[in-house]
């Protein structure tokens, strides 16, 4: 994991492709970047699964943007900063809220399915927004509608080469620049060197470091891990957002019940049938996510249970079925009636706030490498993301990446085309499938037990020790998706634990029982990691140093 490359045995020498831009990942950040870049450049979009297998596709709530007369960029700015618990980068937030409305209107031109009442957009309320400002499509199917529209635009209106079922193993670097990525075709087992003047990582989050997550199985933190191996800075890794209302079950992924339901008036109830958020936050069930989750944890501990209830039984049934068709139907399939049942729910891992550190043009600290969406850490979310700001972030910052490419590609093109790279020797040993599957389960159990909603030093040291043990029990990976994913999960997990151990305070999504207060004097700053000696694979593993 200290090596710049995770590459493995290959009998044939890899083939080569050349692009101006490669985009890795097919959520809102990746699709927006690919469609925009292809207006001018030769672009490939690479995804390890199929286009729609993304976290964006599952997004229910919608996109936050100041589009109504009663709203303004200033109000959206204030809400975002307040929710972010002191760690938002204000310049990035300002850009998000000011450029957001135009980006959303542009999206509406290719995605006509946004919900309207007559000519007016229907705007939803969600936690910690002072006014209704969430636009949504298909009721609670925003991600599906947006992904389909962007994918359609990419397939029919642009010249993007789409490469599905290709796993990007590692970034290619030379002379301190990113010059593309190595991919593995999951159907043929062939490696390809994809040279590109600019590379955009939009690989999404890392929810699979926990046993219970709303994220799909593909969310294994690949982008963060490969960027770190390549020498880019990653930061804010301790801030993992748990969503208050995952359906209580042991399914994977956990079915999310959108916060917009609480926006329509649904209650959170404890085991005594009481609305426990009343009196805890002036907005009760619509308080910021970190505040709601903290109180949920307390309520569950008091009751000795690991779930609570979401209650929409007092709301109009026709409205519920019309506004939330996907939630109503999925719950029905699972044996619950949203109109008549109190639905068991629990906080569940939902969103990685941390990621690849970028500036306001989506540029990572590694020249030639951009990042957008959940994999990126633009700083707009601070220590606690405001609901429905994430799709907006992908839209806004991918647009800025596309604009910045014009400058970067003109500067770099000639130089990159003349570069050669030197890949390390292959490994042939690998690990048995049962070791990999068991390793993944063990990692998820350790992270869930010790580095979940409530953390303490003792527990996190135990988790770190177990992650170290797991790492040292593994051989270098062969050309195998599951093996690569486990190494990436390990890299992300270790950085989450290390950052969470360092931050001796509670702030936003990071809750420590041994340091329950927020400590601005010592901790009002970001924690970043950067591998400076990536070139030398014989060096001791900085990943696993204490
Ligand atoms: C939701 O619909 O509750 C999720 C929205 C979000 O995570 O931003």
Coordinates of C-alpha atoms in Angstrom, one line a residue, residues 64 76-100 129 235-236 239 241 351-362 371-398 400 526:
X64 CA -30.3 22.3 -2.9
X76 CA -27.9 29.2 1.5
X77 CA -24.4 30.2 2.4
X78 CA -25.3 30.9 6.0
X79 CA -27.1 27.5 6.3
X80 CA -24.2 25.6 4.8
X81 CA -21.7 27.4 7.1
X82 CA -23.8 26.9 10.2
X83 CA -24.3 23.1 9.5
X84 CA -20.5 22.8 8.7
X85 CA -19.6 23.3 12.4
X86 CA -16.7 25.7 11.9
X87 CA -14.8 23.9 9.2
X88 CA -16.3 25.0 5.8
X89 CA -14.0 26.7 3.4
X90 CA -15.9 29.9 2.9
X91 CA -14.6 30.6 -0.6
X92 CA -15.7 27.2 -1.9
X93 CA -19.2 27.6 -0.2
X94 CA -19.6 31.1 -1.7
X95 CA -18.9 29.5 -5.2
X96 CA -21.3 26.6 -4.5
X97 CA -24.3 28.8 -3.6
X98 CA -23.7 31.5 -6.2
X99 CA -23.0 29.3 -9.2
X100 CA -25.4 26.6 -8.1
X129 CA -32.3 24.6 5.6
X235 CA -8.1 15.4 4.2
X236 CA -11.0 15.6 6.7
X239 CA -15.8 13.2 9.0
X241 CA -21.7 11.4 7.8
X351 CA -21.5 10.1 3.0
X352 CA -17.7 10.6 3.2
X353 CA -17.2 14.3 3.8
X354 CA -13.4 14.0 3.5
X355 CA -11.5 13.0 0.4
X356 CA -9.0 14.4 -2.1
X357 CA -8.1 17.9 -1.2
X358 CA -8.9 20.3 -4.0
X359 CA -8.9 24.0 -4.7
X360 CA -11.9 25.9 -6.0
X361 CA -11.2 24.7 -9.5
X362 CA -11.3 21.0 -8.5
X371 CA -11.4 15.5 -8.3
X372 CA -15.2 16.1 -8.1
X373 CA -18.1 14.8 -6.1
X374 CA -17.9 12.7 -3.0
X375 CA -14.3 11.6 -3.7
X376 CA -13.3 15.3 -3.5
X377 CA -12.8 17.5 -0.4
X378 CA -13.5 21.0 -1.7
X379 CA -14.3 22.1 1.9
X380 CA -17.9 23.0 1.2
X381 CA -19.2 20.5 3.8
X382 CA -17.0 21.4 6.7
X383 CA -17.5 18.9 9.5
X384 CA -21.1 18.2 8.7
X385 CA -22.7 18.3 5.2
X386 CA -25.9 20.2 4.7
X387 CA -28.5 17.8 3.2
X388 CA -28.7 17.8 -0.6
X389 CA -25.6 20.0 -1.1
X390 CA -23.7 17.0 -2.5
X391 CA -25.3 16.7 -6.0
X392 CA -24.9 20.5 -6.2
X393 CA -21.2 20.2 -5.4
X394 CA -20.7 17.7 -8.2
X395 CA -22.5 19.9 -10.7
X396 CA -20.7 23.2 -9.7
X397 CA -17.2 21.9 -9.3
X398 CA -17.2 19.6 -12.4
X400 CA -15.3 24.6 -12.9
X526 CA -8.3 20.5 8.9

